[in-house]
Amino acid sequence: MSTSIEELARANVRALTPYLSARRLGGNGDVWLNANEYPLAVPFELSQNTLNRYPECQPKQVIERYARYAGLATDQVLVCRGADEGIELVIRAFCEPGQDAVLFCPPTYGMYAVSAETIGVEVRTVEAREDWQLNLPAIAERLDGVKVVYVCSPNNPTGNLVNPDDLRQLLEMTRGKALVVADEAYIEFCPSASVAGWLKDYPHLVVLRTLSKAFALAGLRCGFTLANAEVITLLMKVIAPYPLSTPVADIAAQALSEQGVALMKQHVSDLVATRDELIDQLRRCDCVEAVFTSNTNYVLARFTATSQAFKTLWEQGIILRDQSRQPGLSGCLRITIGTREECNRVIAALRNLPGTAASREQA
Ligand SMILES: *Cc1c(COP(=O)(O)O)cnc(C)c1O
């Protein structure tokens, strides 16, 4: 008797819906505003040519430079293939499949669920309050068996920061029971909100960072997990032997040089200016009901005829991210801040949507 390949797979993998990354969603655009990437490529050169050798597991220069950038000790920094791998390493090191749970607060980033489900760890959710802050009493009630709580701040896709006092309360209620993972993928857009400085107070705090967003290196696949040495040592037990290829480490070290960091900061301030202009113009569009405050390189907005707006822009090659199926986000699209020209194209397309005042004047 033979078994189909499908049946050979683990039950949780058969049941799994893979993360629909912006790239997997497809589209035929020339204005890509759906993955929170930086709109322009940064220059780099390869200086390491010894590809006959295996790379260092934790390239020393990358670790030293990130530690300096983050204001931490080198034993508090782990580098891996993007923040996404950090999300998964924490589950692999701390959660017993079929027994432990992870908790997070939708609407939020999709990979917490995908990683937990892949590994066979229970996903428990406590919806954020209407203002997108943590519902602490509801979290407290649901912490039984939870080993990891993910808090995304600034949150993707809403763009808001989590109230620091709430985060401290969460850290108090989880002390000795669970890790709290603060996902700071967008922290370069609001650096003073980082909780990396709290590591000395909380042995169970983990902070995720990435070079994919403000550092303009999404294609590099390089991220960082910041935690106290005891946590890092455990994560190092489950990490792949060579998580970063030699060219990745080479480019990451350049991005984290003094020059690289200065360039990133310049990009951030330009992008923030473009963002605030876009927000201003969105607020003046008839088809836009609400534009939410953003501490990031994207803006969430609620539209009147959302699927029509999404589709019309898609057909014009402007690709946004539809968030309307997330809890509390009906009618919402997320727009990554592109170049000024790209943002202008978004506004022009929205003004011309059928049924809006501008299109009626033209008609
Ligand atoms: C983009 C993103 C990540 C993943 O970053 P990578 O380093 O590219 O894996 C993690 N968390 C959030 C909230 C993100 O938006």
Tab-separated table of C-alpha atoms and ligand atoms in Angstrom:
chain	number	residue	atom	x	y	z
A	1	MET	CA	0.000	0.000	0.000
A	2	SER	CA	1.431	3.371	-0.908
A	3	THR	CA	0.794	6.737	0.604
A	4	SER	CA	0.453	9.932	-1.384
A	5	ILE	CA	3.224	12.484	-0.979
A	6	GLU	CA	0.642	14.895	0.444
A	7	GLU	CA	-0.237	12.367	3.161
A	8	LEU	CA	3.410	11.887	4.052
A	9	ALA	CA	3.654	15.527	5.057
A	10	ARG	CA	3.124	16.630	8.676
A	11	ALA	CA	-0.532	17.396	9.400
A	12	ASN	CA	0.216	20.993	10.421
A	13	VAL	CA	2.150	21.559	7.194
A	14	ARG	CA	-0.756	20.214	5.130
A	15	ALA	CA	-3.037	22.644	6.961
A	16	LEU	CA	-0.649	25.566	6.570
A	17	THR	CA	-1.403	28.689	4.534
A	18	PRO	CA	2.004	30.073	3.535
A	19	TYR	CA	2.802	33.720	4.156
A	20	LEU	CA	1.628	35.691	1.147
A	21	SER	CA	4.660	37.888	0.695
A	22	ALA	CA	4.346	40.905	-1.544
A	23	ARG	CA	6.513	39.129	-4.114
A	24	ARG	CA	4.342	36.002	-4.125
A	25	LEU	CA	1.216	38.101	-4.669
A	26	GLY	CA	2.554	39.019	-8.100
A	27	GLY	CA	1.336	42.043	-9.998
A	28	ASN	CA	2.768	43.732	-13.037
A	29	GLY	CA	3.706	47.080	-11.671
A	30	ASP	CA	6.344	49.703	-12.085
A	31	VAL	CA	5.513	51.424	-8.785
A	32	TRP	CA	6.038	48.862	-6.036
A	33	LEU	CA	4.577	50.163	-2.808
A	34	ASN	CA	3.480	46.916	-1.196
A	35	ALA	CA	6.488	45.548	0.700
A	36	ASN	CA	7.800	48.513	2.735
A	37	GLU	CA	11.076	48.460	0.853
A	38	TYR	CA	13.274	51.506	0.409
A	39	PRO	CA	12.584	52.779	-3.130
A	40	LEU	CA	16.199	53.088	-4.320
A	41	ALA	CA	19.188	50.748	-4.230
A	42	VAL	CA	22.214	51.674	-2.095
A	43	PRO	CA	25.693	51.141	-3.571
A	44	PHE	CA	28.081	48.478	-2.276
A	45	GLU	CA	31.210	46.635	-3.323
A	46	LEU	CA	32.333	43.114	-2.515
A	47	SER	CA	35.664	42.958	-0.739
A	48	GLN	CA	35.708	39.297	0.359
A	49	ASN	CA	36.536	36.866	-2.433
A	50	THR	CA	37.338	33.753	-0.432
A	51	LEU	CA	34.203	31.838	-1.342
A	52	ASN	CA	36.073	28.504	-1.173
A	53	ARG	CA	35.828	28.844	2.632
A	54	TYR	CA	32.740	28.548	4.796
A	55	PRO	CA	31.695	31.867	6.304
A	56	GLU	CA	31.867	32.724	10.008
A	57	CYS	CA	28.624	31.751	11.762
A	58	GLN	CA	28.470	35.160	13.448
A	59	PRO	CA	30.729	37.470	11.414
A	60	LYS	CA	32.740	39.427	13.962
A	61	GLN	CA	32.756	42.772	12.171
A	62	VAL	CA	28.996	42.690	11.562
A	63	ILE	CA	28.315	41.850	15.211
A	64	GLU	CA	30.706	44.530	16.483
A	65	ARG	CA	29.274	47.188	14.240
A	66	TYR	CA	25.665	46.355	15.048
A	67	ALA	CA	26.439	46.287	18.775
A	68	ARG	CA	27.966	49.751	18.478
A	69	TYR	CA	24.996	51.010	16.424
A	70	ALA	CA	22.486	49.584	18.938
A	71	GLY	CA	24.463	50.636	22.035
A	72	LEU	CA	24.797	47.057	23.317
A	73	ALA	CA	27.526	44.532	24.097
A	74	THR	CA	28.557	42.073	21.372
A	75	ASP	CA	27.197	39.111	23.373
A	76	GLN	CA	23.733	40.717	23.184
A	77	VAL	CA	23.623	40.584	19.364
A	78	LEU	CA	22.848	37.707	17.010
A	79	VAL	CA	22.781	38.089	13.232
A	80	CYS	CA	20.665	35.925	10.926
A	81	ARG	CA	18.663	35.850	7.679
A	82	GLY	CA	16.371	38.744	8.333
A	83	ALA	CA	14.125	39.493	11.283
A	84	ASP	CA	11.916	36.693	9.967
A	85	GLU	CA	14.520	34.132	10.968
A	86	GLY	CA	14.735	35.768	14.408
A	87	ILE	CA	10.968	35.282	14.814
A	88	GLU	CA	11.419	31.584	14.137
A	89	LEU	CA	14.601	31.004	16.168
A	90	VAL	CA	12.829	32.184	19.311
A	91	ILE	CA	10.029	29.654	18.793
A	92	ARG	CA	12.452	26.857	17.973
A	93	ALA	CA	14.483	27.510	21.119
A	94	PHE	CA	11.642	28.191	23.557
A	95	CYS	CA	8.395	26.518	22.454
A	96	GLU	CA	7.564	22.830	22.825
A	97	PRO	CA	5.463	21.832	19.778
A	98	GLY	CA	1.993	20.592	20.698
A	99	GLN	CA	2.300	22.061	24.173
A	100	ASP	CA	3.366	25.719	24.308
A	101	ALA	CA	1.773	28.731	22.658
A	102	VAL	CA	2.820	32.068	21.200
A	103	LEU	CA	0.629	35.139	21.603
A	104	PHE	CA	0.294	38.307	19.548
A	105	CYS	CA	-2.222	41.073	18.943
A	106	PRO	CA	-3.810	41.464	15.489
A	107	PRO	CA	-3.866	43.461	13.333
A	108	THR	CA	-0.145	42.830	13.050
A	109	TYR	CA	2.651	41.208	11.054
A	110	GLY	CA	1.777	37.843	9.493
A	111	MET	CA	4.946	35.855	10.092
A	112	TYR	CA	4.396	35.223	13.832
A	113	ALA	CA	1.495	32.928	12.948
A	114	VAL	CA	3.215	31.274	9.997
A	115	SER	CA	6.363	30.430	11.993
A	116	ALA	CA	4.399	29.031	14.930
A	117	GLU	CA	2.109	26.972	12.701
A	118	THR	CA	5.055	25.561	10.740
A	119	ILE	CA	6.669	24.355	13.939
A	120	GLY	CA	3.399	23.054	15.409
A	121	VAL	CA	3.105	25.601	18.196
A	122	GLU	CA	-0.298	27.002	19.188
A	123	VAL	CA	-1.133	30.474	17.928
A	124	ARG	CA	-3.101	32.532	20.439
A	125	THR	CA	-4.328	35.995	19.552
A	126	VAL	CA	-5.703	38.859	21.601
A	127	GLU	CA	-7.000	41.568	19.322
A	128	ALA	CA	-5.582	45.026	19.901
A	129	ARG	CA	-7.949	47.638	21.324
A	130	GLU	CA	-9.668	50.033	18.978
A	131	ASP	CA	-6.763	52.477	19.327
A	132	TRP	CA	-4.387	49.595	18.397
A	133	GLN	CA	-2.875	49.495	21.874
A	134	LEU	CA	-2.408	46.291	23.880
A	135	ASN	CA	-5.458	44.906	25.641
A	136	LEU	CA	-3.503	44.070	28.792
A	137	PRO	CA	-6.318	42.572	30.909
A	138	ALA	CA	-7.245	40.239	28.024
A	139	ILE	CA	-3.597	39.282	27.519
A	140	ALA	CA	-3.202	38.568	31.261
A	141	GLU	CA	-6.158	36.202	31.088
A	142	ARG	CA	-4.740	34.282	28.156
A	143	LEU	CA	-1.083	33.872	29.177
A	144	ASP	CA	-1.412	30.303	30.440
A	145	GLY	CA	1.003	28.095	28.464
A	146	VAL	CA	2.346	31.059	26.464
A	147	LYS	CA	6.127	31.064	26.042
A	148	VAL	CA	6.534	33.950	23.605
A	149	VAL	CA	4.591	37.207	23.185
A	150	TYR	CA	5.295	39.181	20.007
A	151	VAL	CA	4.741	42.929	20.101
A	152	CYS	CA	5.371	44.812	16.888
A	153	SER	CA	6.252	48.484	17.551
A	154	PRO	CA	5.950	50.446	15.385
A	155	ASN	CA	3.265	48.023	14.301
A	156	ASN	CA	2.940	46.701	10.772
A	157	PRO	CA	0.495	47.497	9.136
A	158	THR	CA	-1.027	50.177	11.390
A	159	GLY	CA	2.122	52.297	11.805
A	160	ASN	CA	1.556	53.178	15.478
A	161	LEU	CA	3.886	52.750	18.433
A	162	VAL	CA	2.902	50.579	21.362
A	163	ASN	CA	2.572	52.608	24.546
A	164	PRO	CA	5.849	52.061	26.490
A	165	ASP	CA	4.080	51.891	29.864
A	166	ASP	CA	1.907	49.073	28.514
A	167	LEU	CA	4.987	47.259	27.281
A	168	ARG	CA	6.523	47.552	30.754
A	169	GLN	CA	3.350	46.108	32.272
A	170	LEU	CA	3.491	43.243	29.788
A	171	LEU	CA	7.128	42.624	30.724
A	172	GLU	CA	6.164	42.541	34.414
A	173	MET	CA	3.286	40.094	33.913
A	174	THR	CA	5.461	37.742	31.817
A	175	ARG	CA	8.568	37.818	34.019
A	176	GLY	CA	9.762	34.260	34.716
A	177	LYS	CA	7.066	32.833	32.412
A	178	ALA	CA	7.514	33.935	28.821
A	179	LEU	CA	9.714	35.927	26.490
A	180	VAL	CA	8.502	39.254	25.120
A	181	VAL	CA	9.749	39.853	21.580
A	182	ALA	CA	9.618	43.500	20.504
A	183	ASP	CA	9.690	43.592	16.701
A	184	GLU	CA	11.492	46.835	15.831
A	185	ALA	CA	11.761	46.317	12.066
A	186	TYR	CA	10.885	50.017	11.519
A	187	ILE	CA	12.592	51.554	14.548
A	188	GLU	CA	14.970	53.674	12.438
A	189	PHE	CA	11.950	55.847	11.593
A	190	CYS	CA	11.435	56.626	15.320
A	191	PRO	CA	14.728	55.645	17.008
A	192	SER	CA	13.906	57.179	20.391
A	193	ALA	CA	11.105	54.619	20.806
A	194	SER	CA	13.468	51.641	20.871
A	195	VAL	CA	13.345	49.379	23.919
A	196	ALA	CA	16.822	47.919	23.298
A	197	GLY	CA	17.991	49.973	26.280
A	198	TRP	CA	15.570	48.022	28.493
A	199	LEU	CA	17.512	44.769	28.122
A	200	LYS	CA	19.369	45.456	31.368
A	201	ASP	CA	16.054	45.467	33.268
A	202	TYR	CA	14.383	42.467	31.645
A	203	PRO	CA	16.138	39.096	31.150
A	204	HIS	CA	13.178	37.902	29.063
A	205	LEU	CA	13.106	40.768	26.533
A	206	VAL	CA	14.124	40.147	22.914
A	207	VAL	CA	14.331	42.882	20.245
A	208	LEU	CA	14.194	42.147	16.498
A	209	ARG	CA	15.870	44.413	13.955
A	210	THR	CA	16.538	44.270	10.224
A	211	LEU	CA	18.542	45.801	7.392
A	212	SER	CA	15.531	45.319	5.081
A	213	LYS	CA	13.663	48.561	5.683
A	214	ALA	CA	15.513	51.797	6.571
A	215	PHE	CA	18.883	50.345	5.513
A	216	ALA	CA	17.449	49.640	2.030
A	217	LEU	CA	18.742	46.042	1.909
A	218	ALA	CA	15.649	43.812	1.755
A	219	GLY	CA	17.329	41.671	-0.886
A	220	LEU	CA	20.310	41.030	1.357
A	221	ARG	CA	18.339	39.001	3.928
A	222	CYS	CA	20.036	40.207	7.074
A	223	GLY	CA	18.498	40.881	10.471
A	224	PHE	CA	19.430	41.013	14.129
A	225	THR	CA	18.132	39.564	17.356
A	226	LEU	CA	19.061	41.569	20.443
A	227	ALA	CA	18.755	39.981	23.888
A	228	ASN	CA	20.706	39.244	27.026
A	229	ALA	CA	23.597	36.786	26.646
A	230	GLU	CA	21.648	33.927	28.221
A	231	VAL	CA	18.933	34.130	25.554
A	232	ILE	CA	21.469	34.580	22.731
A	233	THR	CA	23.339	31.443	23.862
A	234	LEU	CA	20.128	29.413	23.604
A	235	LEU	CA	19.285	30.824	20.163
A	236	MET	CA	22.813	29.961	19.008
A	237	LYS	CA	22.038	26.298	19.755
A	238	VAL	CA	19.324	26.157	17.096
A	239	ILE	CA	20.684	28.519	14.445
A	240	ALA	CA	21.987	27.084	11.150
A	241	PRO	CA	25.762	26.575	11.070
A	242	TYR	CA	26.267	29.230	8.350
A	243	PRO	CA	23.250	31.537	8.402
A	244	LEU	CA	24.969	34.338	6.426
A	245	SER	CA	26.887	33.875	3.210
A	246	THR	CA	30.236	35.652	2.892
A	247	PRO	CA	28.898	38.336	0.478
A	248	VAL	CA	25.974	39.074	2.816
A	249	ALA	CA	28.285	39.592	5.778
A	250	ASP	CA	30.544	41.731	3.606
A	251	ILE	CA	27.725	44.054	2.521
A	252	ALA	CA	26.128	44.139	5.985
A	253	ALA	CA	29.405	45.313	7.504
A	254	GLN	CA	29.562	48.160	4.960
A	255	ALA	CA	25.961	49.153	5.690
A	256	LEU	CA	26.852	49.356	9.379
A	257	SER	CA	30.008	51.427	8.924
A	258	GLU	CA	29.831	55.023	10.126
A	259	GLN	CA	29.277	56.109	6.528
A	260	GLY	CA	26.596	53.472	5.982
A	261	VAL	CA	24.684	54.500	9.091
A	262	ALA	CA	24.942	58.191	8.140
A	263	LEU	CA	23.540	57.400	4.670
A	264	MET	CA	20.668	55.458	6.221
A	265	LYS	CA	19.832	58.382	8.515
A	266	GLN	CA	19.792	60.762	5.545
A	267	HIS	CA	17.451	58.398	3.684
A	268	VAL	CA	15.178	58.209	6.709
A	269	SER	CA	14.832	61.968	7.020
A	270	ASP	CA	14.122	62.339	3.283
A	271	LEU	CA	11.568	59.562	3.427
A	272	VAL	CA	9.836	61.015	6.492
A	273	ALA	CA	9.451	64.350	4.643
A	274	THR	CA	7.963	62.535	1.629
A	275	ARG	CA	5.676	60.574	3.945
A	276	ASP	CA	4.307	63.649	5.664
A	277	GLU	CA	3.596	65.225	2.285
A	278	LEU	CA	1.826	62.082	1.100
A	279	ILE	CA	-0.282	61.983	4.276
A	280	ASP	CA	-1.253	65.591	3.697
A	281	GLN	CA	-2.314	64.904	0.111
A	282	LEU	CA	-4.124	61.684	0.970
A	283	ARG	CA	-6.212	63.598	3.514
A	284	ARG	CA	-7.394	65.823	0.672
A	285	CYS	CA	-8.530	62.927	-1.537
A	286	ASP	CA	-12.296	62.360	-1.753
A	287	CYS	CA	-11.887	58.606	-1.796
A	288	VAL	CA	-9.909	58.577	1.468
A	289	GLU	CA	-11.884	58.368	4.696
A	290	ALA	CA	-9.022	58.337	7.167
A	291	VAL	CA	-5.234	58.430	7.139
A	292	PHE	CA	-3.574	57.038	10.235
A	293	THR	CA	-0.516	58.465	11.954
A	294	SER	CA	2.665	56.702	10.941
A	295	ASN	CA	5.997	56.240	12.689
A	296	THR	CA	7.285	54.191	9.760
A	297	ASN	CA	7.982	54.150	6.003
A	298	TYR	CA	4.377	53.299	5.156
A	299	VAL	CA	0.932	54.777	5.685
A	300	LEU	CA	-2.328	53.002	6.386
A	301	ALA	CA	-5.473	54.649	5.040
A	302	ARG	CA	-9.153	53.782	4.951
A	303	PHE	CA	-10.849	54.244	1.581
A	304	THR	CA	-14.471	54.627	0.570
A	305	ALA	CA	-14.412	52.156	-2.327
A	306	THR	CA	-11.355	50.174	-1.321
A	307	SER	CA	-11.277	47.254	-3.712
A	308	GLN	CA	-11.978	49.578	-6.615
A	309	ALA	CA	-9.138	51.904	-5.581
A	310	PHE	CA	-6.789	48.958	-5.133
A	311	LYS	CA	-7.700	47.430	-8.472
A	312	THR	CA	-7.607	50.665	-10.458
A	313	LEU	CA	-4.140	51.499	-9.155
A	314	TRP	CA	-3.002	47.892	-9.726
A	315	GLU	CA	-4.073	48.156	-13.343
A	316	GLN	CA	-2.012	51.332	-13.652
A	317	GLY	CA	1.045	49.504	-12.347
A	318	ILE	CA	0.838	50.956	-8.826
A	319	ILE	CA	0.922	48.056	-6.399
A	320	LEU	CA	-0.324	48.664	-2.841
A	321	ARG	CA	-1.046	46.182	-0.054
A	322	ASP	CA	-4.649	45.384	0.785
A	323	GLN	CA	-5.096	45.073	4.561
A	324	SER	CA	-8.880	45.051	4.573
A	325	ARG	CA	-9.150	41.446	5.769
A	326	GLN	CA	-7.183	42.077	8.985
A	327	PRO	CA	-9.308	42.497	12.130
A	328	GLY	CA	-10.440	46.113	12.505
A	329	LEU	CA	-8.950	47.190	9.174
A	330	SER	CA	-11.891	46.885	6.804
A	331	GLY	CA	-11.448	49.265	3.886
A	332	CYS	CA	-7.753	49.816	4.636
A	333	LEU	CA	-4.841	49.825	2.213
A	334	ARG	CA	-1.194	50.151	3.188
A	335	ILE	CA	1.006	52.377	1.043
A	336	THR	CA	4.786	52.139	1.264
A	337	ILE	CA	6.524	55.505	0.937
A	338	GLY	CA	8.323	55.462	-2.386
A	339	THR	CA	10.134	58.275	-4.151
A	340	ARG	CA	8.375	61.657	-4.430
A	341	GLU	CA	7.478	60.821	-8.035
A	342	GLU	CA	5.964	57.505	-7.002
A	343	CYS	CA	3.898	59.168	-4.287
A	344	ASN	CA	2.730	61.765	-6.805
A	345	ARG	CA	1.570	58.972	-9.084
A	346	VAL	CA	-0.462	57.473	-6.247
A	347	ILE	CA	-2.154	60.795	-5.560
A	348	ALA	CA	-2.826	61.477	-9.251
A	349	ALA	CA	-4.357	58.015	-9.666
A	350	LEU	CA	-6.534	58.403	-6.572
A	351	ARG	CA	-7.800	61.819	-7.695
A	352	ASN	CA	-8.854	60.278	-10.979
A	353	LEU	CA	-10.816	57.407	-9.496
A	354	PRO	CA	-14.269	57.181	-11.065
A	355	GLY	CA	-16.848	58.835	-8.846
A	356	THR	CA	-14.497	61.348	-7.249
A	357	ALA	CA	-14.929	65.086	-7.629
A	358	ALA	CA	-11.778	65.479	-9.750
A	359	SER	CA	-12.849	62.832	-12.232
A	360	ARG	CA	-16.309	64.422	-12.492
A	361	GLU	CA	-14.790	67.840	-13.221
A	362	GLN	CA	-12.675	66.312	-15.958
A	363	ALA	CA	-15.570	64.395	-17.471
B	1	LIG	C1	9.587	43.396	7.100
B	1	LIG	C2	9.302	42.906	8.491
B	1	LIG	C3	10.032	41.873	9.075
B	1	LIG	C4	10.966	41.011	8.290
B	1	LIG	O1	12.148	41.580	8.037
B	1	LIG	P1	13.274	40.762	7.278
B	1	LIG	O2	14.489	41.198	8.008
B	1	LIG	O3	13.239	41.200	5.865
B	1	LIG	O4	13.018	39.292	7.452
B	1	LIG	C5	9.796	41.548	10.385
B	1	LIG	N1	8.858	42.201	11.090
B	1	LIG	C6	8.131	43.178	10.562
B	1	LIG	C7	7.118	43.854	11.391
B	1	LIG	C8	8.307	43.547	9.240
B	1	LIG	O5	7.519	44.471	8.694
